[in-house]
Amino acid sequence: MNMKNNFPENFLWGGAIAASQAEGAFNQDGRGLSVGDVTPYNKNLNRKAINNHKIINNEILAAAQKDLSAENYPKRYGIDFYHHYKEDIALFAEMGFKVFRFSISWSRIFPQGDELTPNEAGLAFYDSVLAELEKHNIEPLVTISHFDMPLYLVEHYGGWKNRKLIDFYVRYAETLFKRYSKVKYWITFNEINASVFSTFKGVGLLKDRSEHFEQDCFQAVHHQFIASALAVQLAHELIPGSQVGCMIARFTTYAATSKPEDVMKMVHDDQYRNFFFTDVQARGYYPSYMERYFAERDFQVTFEKGDEATLQAGTVDFVSFSYYMSLISSSDPEHLEQTAGNLVGGFKNPHLKASDWGWQIDPIGLRYSLNQLYDRYQKPLFIVENGVGALDQVDENGQIHDDYRIDYFREHIQQMKESIKDGVDLLGYTTWSAIDIVSSSTSEMSKRYGFVYVDQNDDGSGTLNRLKKNSFHWYQRVIESNGEEL
Ligand code: BGP
């Protein structure tokens, strides 16, 4: 038996973006409003606060729908990828990207979400994006739904709690599979565990509109599981050889101490925050630990006839996840200091440093996660988001010396390499993000993740010029050497 030493020859190196944070053009060519378009920018943001994002409630949502300007809602203008995609894709090609992960804006294709026929202008836009990628030999990895469901489905159907959304989603997915039949890699839902941890952008649910909010979140994600399983089957039927993945925000968690109670808390946190979502989609059935979880909370999740068979028939081909940080689990958290994180906050780990936003940086946690997920499912894995949000500075010569970003990526890629030696089957790596875009949680521009700097401020002012950061040249060498030169 030979140990694998390096990244495989066909390893998919690249970067990622999402429609609602990058495209802009929120009201052009027939596009309808999406949940992303109503997230305001908070001028008094406290970057280190545990929950620094705006929790959308009735009031914020009503105000956003009255204000159809772009100023206060940065996701409405993004980085204008809609008009800059050629230039941006050329930059990705210059870095040597083998793959580019992007999402399709559902409300560009079905502006309300419940129409019977799609919006041709919306479809045509992605024809152009895909043609551009093909020209540069870049493999597309398409997320069907990335935090931007049509707002109409929230207002008129109550979001994913309503079972009708399965049909709307399946119609949308089928439209994409038929039109973009050359696309081989698909992800059905971005961070499907956001259904419980960031419910408005995940499943279109508002706390102040629901009597049984937590139960509704689980009913909503059940509908997403079914929609995803149906989409997997459709993709296989319509695009032979296609590979469809599930995707979670991976909340890596360690026991705070060796106290058995802390270890048990870690096991539960892992089950409820991570594994429930991948277990259903990769194994095709609800894990037994959820029976107790639901029973103890008196949650009723309604299954319709045929749901079990649908889940079984629609298991995914690969498991993908975002990885930014890790947290700790404690049975006695009273004396622990809190810190922020992706979608959820948690407790501080004294062994780790954190980003300017308080997200704890933990490269070894990536190796731990890859091992855990591969051991559990024995399916190929894909890291589809990994990166660090930082306040980049442009110097007088127009240079951006983002060495902290290079360090972050280097250390994570080293751990990916270790995982490959550990035997993990890793398909690829799309960093977050390929280019600076509007932040998902805070709608800031200054929380930058890209290899390419976009000259735009938090208030939307700026030239939109694209500048290569130091990390751009570094990543180019990483890809060229297939992960050897770090
Ligand atoms: C994930 C999302 C992305 C993204 C990233 C970074 O949760 O899938 O859309 O933006 O996190 O988060 P943020 O932009 O809030 O820093």
Coordinates of C-alpha atoms and ligand atoms in Angstrom, one line a residue:
M1 CA 0.0 0.0 0.0
N2 CA 1.4 3.4 -1.0
M3 CA 0.8 6.5 1.0
K4 CA -0.4 9.4 -1.0
N5 CA 2.1 12.3 -0.7
N6 CA 0.9 15.1 -2.8
F7 CA -2.1 16.8 -4.3
P8 CA -3.5 14.7 -7.1
E9 CA -2.7 15.8 -10.7
N10 CA -6.3 16.8 -11.4
F11 CA -6.8 18.6 -8.1
L12 CA -9.3 21.5 -8.6
W13 CA -7.7 24.7 -7.3
G14 CA -9.8 27.8 -7.4
G15 CA -11.9 30.4 -5.6
A16 CA -15.5 31.2 -4.9
I17 CA -18.1 33.9 -4.9
A18 CA -21.8 34.1 -4.4
A19 CA -24.4 36.0 -6.6
S20 CA -26.0 38.0 -3.8
Q21 CA -22.6 39.4 -2.6
A22 CA -21.0 40.0 -6.0
E23 CA -23.3 40.5 -8.9
G24 CA -25.2 43.7 -8.1
A25 CA -27.6 44.7 -10.8
F26 CA -30.3 43.8 -8.4
N27 CA -33.2 45.2 -10.5
Q28 CA -31.8 44.7 -14.0
D29 CA -33.0 42.5 -16.8
G30 CA -36.1 41.3 -14.9
R31 CA -34.5 40.1 -11.7
G32 CA -36.7 40.0 -8.6
L33 CA -35.7 40.9 -5.1
S34 CA -34.0 38.3 -3.0
V35 CA -33.4 37.9 0.7
G36 CA -29.9 39.2 0.2
D37 CA -31.2 42.5 -1.1
V38 CA -32.8 43.5 2.2
T39 CA -29.8 43.1 4.5
P40 CA -28.8 46.7 5.5
Y41 CA -25.3 47.9 6.3
N42 CA -24.9 48.9 9.9
K43 CA -22.8 52.0 10.1
N44 CA -22.2 51.6 13.8
L45 CA -21.0 48.1 13.5
N46 CA -18.9 46.6 16.3
R47 CA -16.6 44.3 14.4
K48 CA -15.7 42.1 17.4
A49 CA -19.2 41.8 18.7
I50 CA -20.5 38.3 19.0
N51 CA -23.5 38.9 16.9
N52 CA -22.5 41.8 14.8
H53 CA -24.8 41.1 11.9
K54 CA -28.3 42.6 11.6
I55 CA -30.9 40.1 12.6
I56 CA -33.7 40.6 10.1
N57 CA -37.0 41.2 11.7
N58 CA -40.4 42.4 10.5
E59 CA -39.5 46.0 10.9
I60 CA -36.2 45.9 9.0
L61 CA -37.8 43.8 6.3
A62 CA -40.7 46.3 5.8
A63 CA -38.3 49.3 5.7
A64 CA -36.1 47.5 3.1
Q65 CA -39.0 46.9 0.8
K66 CA -40.1 50.5 0.9
D67 CA -36.5 51.7 0.1
L68 CA -35.7 50.6 -3.4
S69 CA -32.4 52.5 -3.6
A70 CA -29.1 50.7 -3.4
E71 CA -27.3 53.0 -0.9
N72 CA -28.1 51.3 2.3
Y73 CA -28.2 47.8 1.0
P74 CA -24.7 46.9 -0.4
K75 CA -25.7 43.5 -1.6
R76 CA -27.9 45.2 -4.2
Y77 CA -24.8 46.5 -6.0
G78 CA -22.2 43.9 -4.9
I79 CA -19.0 44.5 -6.8
D80 CA -21.0 44.7 -10.1
F81 CA -19.7 41.3 -11.2
Y82 CA -22.8 41.5 -13.5
H83 CA -20.9 43.9 -15.7
H84 CA -17.3 43.0 -14.8
Y85 CA -17.4 39.2 -15.1
K86 CA -15.1 39.1 -18.1
E87 CA -12.4 41.1 -16.5
D88 CA -12.8 39.2 -13.2
I89 CA -12.7 35.8 -14.9
A90 CA -9.6 36.8 -16.9
L91 CA -7.9 37.6 -13.5
F92 CA -8.9 34.2 -12.1
A93 CA -7.5 32.6 -15.3
E94 CA -4.3 34.5 -14.8
M95 CA -4.0 33.0 -11.3
G96 CA -4.4 29.6 -13.0
F97 CA -7.8 28.7 -11.5
K98 CA -8.9 25.2 -12.5
V99 CA -12.3 25.7 -11.0
F100 CA -14.5 28.7 -10.1
R101 CA -17.4 28.4 -7.7
F102 CA -20.2 30.8 -8.1
S103 CA -24.0 30.7 -7.4
I104 CA -26.9 31.4 -9.6
S105 CA -29.3 34.1 -8.4
W106 CA -32.7 32.3 -8.2
S107 CA -34.6 35.5 -8.5
R108 CA -32.8 36.3 -11.8
I109 CA -34.2 33.1 -13.3
F110 CA -37.6 33.0 -11.5
P111 CA -38.1 36.6 -10.2
Q112 CA -40.9 35.6 -7.8
G113 CA -39.9 32.0 -7.5
D114 CA -43.4 30.5 -8.3
E115 CA -43.6 31.3 -12.1
L116 CA -43.9 28.5 -14.6
T117 CA -41.5 29.9 -17.1
P118 CA -38.0 31.3 -16.5
N119 CA -36.7 34.8 -17.2
E120 CA -34.7 34.4 -20.4
A121 CA -32.5 37.5 -19.7
G122 CA -31.4 35.9 -16.4
L123 CA -30.6 32.6 -18.1
A124 CA -28.6 34.4 -20.8
F125 CA -26.4 36.1 -18.2
Y126 CA -25.1 32.7 -16.9
D127 CA -24.7 31.5 -20.5
S128 CA -22.2 34.3 -20.9
V129 CA -20.4 33.6 -17.6
L130 CA -20.1 29.9 -18.5
A131 CA -18.8 30.7 -22.0
E132 CA -16.2 32.9 -20.5
L133 CA -15.1 30.2 -18.1
E134 CA -14.9 27.7 -20.9
K135 CA -12.8 30.1 -22.9
H136 CA -10.3 30.1 -20.1
N137 CA -10.6 26.3 -19.4
I138 CA -12.0 26.9 -15.9
E139 CA -14.4 24.2 -14.6
P140 CA -17.6 25.7 -13.1
L141 CA -18.8 24.6 -9.7
V142 CA -22.3 26.0 -9.4
T143 CA -24.3 26.6 -6.2
I144 CA -28.0 26.5 -7.0
S145 CA -29.0 28.4 -3.9
H146 CA -26.6 30.6 -1.9
F147 CA -28.5 32.7 0.6
D148 CA -30.6 34.5 -2.0
M149 CA -34.0 32.9 -2.3
P150 CA -36.7 35.1 -4.0
L151 CA -38.1 37.5 -1.4
Y152 CA -41.6 36.9 -2.8
L153 CA -41.4 33.3 -1.5
V154 CA -40.8 34.6 2.0
E155 CA -43.6 37.2 1.8
H156 CA -46.3 35.0 0.0
Y157 CA -45.4 31.5 1.0
G158 CA -43.7 31.9 4.4
G159 CA -40.3 30.6 3.2
W160 CA -39.1 27.0 3.3
K161 CA -41.6 26.0 6.0
N162 CA -44.0 25.8 3.2
R163 CA -43.8 22.4 1.3
K164 CA -44.7 24.1 -2.0
L165 CA -41.1 25.5 -2.1
I166 CA -39.9 22.0 -3.0
D167 CA -41.7 22.2 -6.3
F168 CA -40.5 25.7 -7.0
Y169 CA -36.9 24.8 -6.3
V170 CA -37.1 21.6 -8.3
R171 CA -38.5 23.6 -11.3
Y172 CA -35.6 26.0 -10.9
A173 CA -33.0 23.3 -10.6
E174 CA -34.4 21.4 -13.6
T175 CA -34.3 24.6 -15.7
L176 CA -30.6 25.0 -14.8
F177 CA -29.7 21.4 -15.5
K178 CA -31.3 21.6 -18.9
R179 CA -29.9 24.9 -19.9
Y180 CA -26.4 24.4 -18.5
S181 CA -25.9 20.8 -19.3
K182 CA -22.1 21.1 -19.7
V183 CA -21.7 21.9 -16.0
K184 CA -20.4 18.9 -14.2
Y185 CA -20.2 20.0 -10.5
W186 CA -23.2 21.3 -8.6
I187 CA -24.0 22.1 -5.0
T188 CA -27.7 22.1 -4.1
F189 CA -27.7 24.5 -1.1
N190 CA -25.0 26.7 0.4
E191 CA -24.4 25.9 4.1
I192 CA -27.6 24.0 4.6
N193 CA -27.1 24.2 8.4
A194 CA -27.8 28.0 8.1
S195 CA -31.5 26.8 8.2
V196 CA -31.1 26.6 12.0
F197 CA -28.3 29.1 12.6
S198 CA -29.1 32.0 10.2
T199 CA -32.7 31.3 9.4
F200 CA -33.6 34.3 7.2
K201 CA -31.0 33.8 4.6
G202 CA -31.0 30.1 5.0
V203 CA -34.7 29.2 4.8
G204 CA -36.6 32.6 4.8
L205 CA -37.9 32.4 8.3
L206 CA -38.3 35.3 10.7
K207 CA -38.5 34.7 14.5
D208 CA -41.2 37.3 14.9
R209 CA -43.4 35.6 12.4
S210 CA -43.4 32.2 13.9
E211 CA -45.0 30.6 17.0
H212 CA -42.9 27.5 16.9
F213 CA -39.8 29.0 15.4
E214 CA -37.3 26.3 16.1
Q215 CA -39.6 23.5 15.0
D216 CA -40.4 25.5 11.9
C217 CA -36.6 25.7 11.1
F218 CA -36.4 21.9 11.2
Q219 CA -39.5 21.5 9.0
A220 CA -38.0 24.0 6.6
V221 CA -34.7 22.1 6.4
H222 CA -36.6 18.9 5.9
H223 CA -38.1 20.5 2.8
Q224 CA -34.7 21.5 1.6
F225 CA -33.4 17.9 2.2
I226 CA -36.2 16.6 0.0
A227 CA -35.6 19.3 -2.7
S228 CA -31.9 18.6 -2.7
A229 CA -32.5 14.8 -3.0
L230 CA -34.9 15.4 -5.9
A231 CA -32.3 17.7 -7.6
V232 CA -29.6 15.1 -7.2
Q233 CA -31.7 12.6 -9.0
L234 CA -32.6 15.1 -11.7
A235 CA -29.0 16.1 -12.3
H236 CA -27.9 12.5 -12.7
E237 CA -30.7 11.9 -15.2
L238 CA -30.3 15.1 -17.2
I239 CA -26.5 15.4 -17.1
P240 CA -24.9 12.0 -17.1
G241 CA -21.6 12.0 -15.2
S242 CA -22.6 15.1 -13.1
Q243 CA -21.4 15.3 -9.5
V244 CA -23.7 16.8 -7.0
G245 CA -22.7 17.8 -3.5
C246 CA -24.2 18.9 -0.2
M247 CA -22.6 21.7 1.7
I248 CA -22.4 22.8 5.4
A249 CA -20.8 25.5 7.4
R250 CA -18.4 23.3 9.3
F251 CA -18.4 24.2 12.9
T252 CA -15.4 22.4 14.1
T253 CA -15.6 22.0 17.9
Y254 CA -13.3 20.7 20.6
A255 CA -14.0 19.7 24.2
A256 CA -13.0 22.6 26.5
T257 CA -11.3 20.1 28.8
S258 CA -10.8 16.4 29.2
K259 CA -13.8 16.3 31.6
P260 CA -16.2 13.6 30.2
E261 CA -19.1 16.0 30.4
D262 CA -17.3 18.4 28.1
V263 CA -16.5 15.6 25.6
M264 CA -20.1 14.6 25.6
K265 CA -21.1 18.2 24.9
M266 CA -18.7 18.3 22.0
V267 CA -20.3 15.1 20.6
H268 CA -23.7 16.6 20.8
D269 CA -22.6 20.0 19.4
D270 CA -21.1 18.1 16.4
Q271 CA -24.2 16.1 15.8
Y272 CA -26.7 18.9 16.0
R273 CA -24.6 21.6 14.2
N274 CA -22.8 19.5 11.6
F275 CA -23.5 15.8 11.2
F276 CA -27.3 15.9 11.2
F277 CA -27.1 17.8 7.9
T278 CA -24.5 15.8 6.2
D279 CA -25.8 12.5 7.6
V280 CA -29.2 13.0 5.9
Q281 CA -27.7 14.0 2.6
A282 CA -24.8 11.6 2.4
R283 CA -26.4 8.6 4.0
G284 CA -30.0 9.2 2.9
Y285 CA -31.8 8.9 6.2
Y286 CA -32.3 10.8 9.5
P287 CA -29.7 9.8 12.1
S288 CA -31.2 8.2 15.3
Y289 CA -29.7 10.8 17.6
M290 CA -32.2 13.3 16.2
E291 CA -35.2 11.3 17.5
R292 CA -34.2 12.1 21.0
Y293 CA -33.3 15.7 20.1
F294 CA -36.8 16.2 18.6
A295 CA -38.6 14.3 21.3
E296 CA -37.0 16.2 24.2
R297 CA -38.0 19.5 22.6
D298 CA -41.4 18.2 21.5
F299 CA -40.7 19.1 17.9
Q300 CA -42.9 17.5 15.2
V301 CA -41.3 17.3 11.8
T302 CA -43.8 16.2 9.2
F303 CA -42.7 13.6 6.7
E304 CA -45.0 12.9 3.7
K305 CA -45.4 9.5 2.2
G306 CA -42.4 8.8 0.0
D307 CA -40.0 11.2 1.7
E308 CA -37.9 8.4 3.2
A309 CA -37.5 6.8 -0.2
T310 CA -36.7 10.2 -1.8
L311 CA -33.9 10.8 0.7
Q312 CA -32.5 7.4 0.1
A313 CA -32.5 7.8 -3.7
G314 CA -31.0 11.3 -3.7
T315 CA -27.8 10.9 -1.7
V316 CA -25.0 13.2 -2.8
D317 CA -21.8 12.3 -4.7
F318 CA -19.5 14.5 -2.6
V319 CA -19.6 16.3 0.7
S320 CA -18.5 20.0 0.6
F321 CA -18.1 22.5 3.4
S322 CA -16.9 25.9 4.3
Y323 CA -14.2 26.1 7.0
Y324 CA -13.1 29.4 8.6
M325 CA -12.6 28.7 12.3
S326 CA -13.2 26.4 15.2
L327 CA -15.0 26.7 18.6
I328 CA -15.0 24.8 21.9
S329 CA -17.8 22.9 23.7
S330 CA -18.2 23.1 27.4
S331 CA -20.7 21.6 29.9
D332 CA -19.9 24.5 32.2
P333 CA -19.5 27.6 30.1
E334 CA -20.1 30.2 32.8
H335 CA -16.5 31.3 33.1
L336 CA -15.6 31.1 29.5
E337 CA -15.0 34.1 27.3
Q338 CA -17.1 34.4 24.2
T339 CA -16.0 35.0 20.7
A340 CA -17.6 35.5 17.3
G341 CA -17.6 33.1 14.4
N342 CA -19.2 32.2 11.1
L343 CA -23.0 32.1 11.6
V344 CA -22.5 31.2 15.2
G345 CA -20.4 32.5 18.0
G346 CA -18.8 30.4 20.7
F347 CA -16.2 30.2 23.4
K348 CA -12.6 31.3 23.2
N349 CA -9.9 28.7 22.8
P350 CA -6.8 30.0 24.6
H351 CA -4.5 28.2 22.1
L352 CA -5.8 30.1 19.0
K353 CA -5.5 33.6 17.6
A354 CA -8.4 35.3 15.9
S355 CA -9.2 37.5 12.9
D356 CA -10.1 41.2 13.2
W357 CA -13.7 39.9 13.4
G358 CA -13.0 37.5 16.3
W359 CA -13.1 34.3 14.2
Q360 CA -10.5 31.9 15.6
I361 CA -7.9 30.7 13.2
D362 CA -7.2 27.0 13.3
P363 CA -5.5 25.3 10.4
I364 CA -5.2 21.9 12.2
G365 CA -9.0 22.1 12.7
L366 CA -9.3 21.7 9.0
R367 CA -7.3 18.5 9.0
Y368 CA -9.4 17.2 11.9
S369 CA -12.6 18.1 9.9
L370 CA -11.4 16.4 6.7
N371 CA -10.5 13.3 8.6
Q372 CA -13.7 13.2 10.5
L373 CA -15.9 13.7 7.4
Y374 CA -14.0 11.2 5.3
D375 CA -14.0 8.6 8.0
R376 CA -17.7 9.0 8.4
Y377 CA -18.9 9.0 4.7
Q378 CA -16.1 7.7 2.6
K379 CA -17.2 10.1 -0.1
P380 CA -15.0 12.6 -1.9
L381 CA -14.7 15.9 0.0
F382 CA -14.5 19.4 -1.5
I383 CA -13.5 22.5 0.6
V384 CA -15.6 25.1 -1.1
E385 CA -14.9 28.1 1.2
N386 CA -11.9 28.9 3.4
G387 CA -10.3 32.2 4.0
V388 CA -9.8 35.2 6.3
G389 CA -11.7 38.5 6.3
A390 CA -9.2 41.3 6.9
L391 CA -8.9 45.1 6.6
D392 CA -6.6 45.4 3.6
Q393 CA -4.6 48.6 3.0
V394 CA -3.5 49.9 -0.4
D395 CA -0.1 51.7 -0.2
E396 CA 0.9 54.7 -2.2
N397 CA 2.1 52.5 -5.1
G398 CA -1.3 50.7 -5.3
Q399 CA 0.1 47.6 -3.7
I400 CA -1.7 45.4 -1.1
H401 CA 0.7 43.6 1.2
D402 CA -1.7 41.0 2.5
D403 CA 0.9 38.7 4.1
Y404 CA -1.5 37.7 6.9
R405 CA -3.8 36.2 4.2
I406 CA -0.9 34.3 2.6
D407 CA 0.0 32.9 6.0
Y408 CA -3.6 31.9 6.6
F409 CA -3.9 30.0 3.3
R410 CA -0.4 28.5 3.5
E411 CA -1.1 27.0 6.9
H412 CA -4.5 25.6 5.8
I413 CA -3.1 24.2 2.6
Q414 CA -0.3 22.5 4.6
Q415 CA -3.0 20.8 6.6
M416 CA -4.9 19.8 3.5
K417 CA -1.7 18.1 2.3
E418 CA -1.5 16.3 5.7
S419 CA -5.0 15.1 5.2
I420 CA -4.3 13.8 1.8
K421 CA -1.4 11.8 3.4
D422 CA -4.0 10.6 6.0
G423 CA -5.9 9.1 3.1
V424 CA -8.6 11.7 2.6
D425 CA -10.0 11.9 -1.0
L426 CA -10.1 15.6 -1.6
L427 CA -11.5 16.8 -4.9
G428 CA -10.6 20.5 -4.7
Y429 CA -10.3 23.8 -2.9
T430 CA -12.1 27.0 -3.7
T431 CA -11.0 29.7 -1.4
W432 CA -13.3 32.4 0.0
S433 CA -13.2 34.4 -1.9
A434 CA -11.7 34.8 -5.3
I435 CA -12.1 38.5 -5.3
D436 CA -13.3 41.0 -2.6
I437 CA -17.1 41.0 -2.3
V438 CA -19.7 42.3 0.1
S439 CA -19.7 40.4 3.5
S440 CA -22.6 38.0 4.0
S441 CA -23.0 38.7 7.7
T442 CA -22.3 42.4 8.0
S443 CA -22.8 43.7 4.4
E444 CA -19.5 45.5 4.8
M445 CA -17.1 45.9 1.9
S446 CA -14.1 46.3 4.2
K447 CA -14.2 42.7 5.4
R448 CA -12.1 41.6 2.5
Y449 CA -11.3 38.0 1.5
G450 CA -10.1 38.1 -2.1
F451 CA -6.8 37.8 -4.0
V452 CA -8.1 40.8 -6.0
Y453 CA -8.8 44.1 -4.3
V454 CA -11.9 46.0 -5.4
D455 CA -11.8 49.7 -5.0
Q456 CA -15.1 50.2 -3.2
N457 CA -15.9 51.5 0.2
D458 CA -18.5 50.5 2.7
D459 CA -20.9 53.2 1.5
G460 CA -20.5 52.0 -2.1
S461 CA -18.2 54.8 -3.3
G462 CA -15.1 54.0 -5.3
T463 CA -13.9 53.3 -8.8
L464 CA -14.5 49.6 -8.7
N465 CA -11.0 49.1 -10.1
R466 CA -9.6 45.7 -9.6
L467 CA -6.0 45.5 -8.1
K468 CA -3.9 42.4 -7.6
K469 CA -2.9 41.8 -4.0
N470 CA 0.4 40.1 -3.0
S471 CA -1.7 37.0 -2.4
F472 CA -2.7 36.9 -6.0
H473 CA 0.9 36.2 -7.1
W474 CA 1.4 33.8 -4.3
Y475 CA -1.7 31.7 -5.1
Q476 CA -0.6 31.7 -8.8
R477 CA 2.6 29.9 -7.8
V478 CA 0.7 27.6 -5.5
I479 CA -1.5 26.5 -8.3
E480 CA 1.3 26.3 -10.9
S481 CA 3.3 24.0 -8.6
N482 CA 0.2 22.0 -7.6
G483 CA 0.6 22.9 -3.9
E484 CA 4.3 22.3 -3.7
E485 CA 5.4 26.0 -3.5
L486 CA 3.8 27.4 -0.4
Ligands
BGP1 C1 -20.2 31.9 4.6 C2 -21.0 32.2 3.4 C3 -20.4 33.1 2.5 C4 -19.5 34.1 3.1 C5 -18.6 33.6 4.2 C6 -17.9 34.6 5.0 O1 -21.1 31.7 5.7 O2 -21.4 31.0 2.7 O3 -21.4 33.7 1.7 O4 -19.6 35.4 2.9 O5 -19.3 32.8 5.1 O6 -18.8 35.3 5.8 P1 -18.8 36.9 6.0 O7 -19.0 37.4 4.6 O8 -20.0 37.1 6.8 O9 -17.5 37.2 6.6

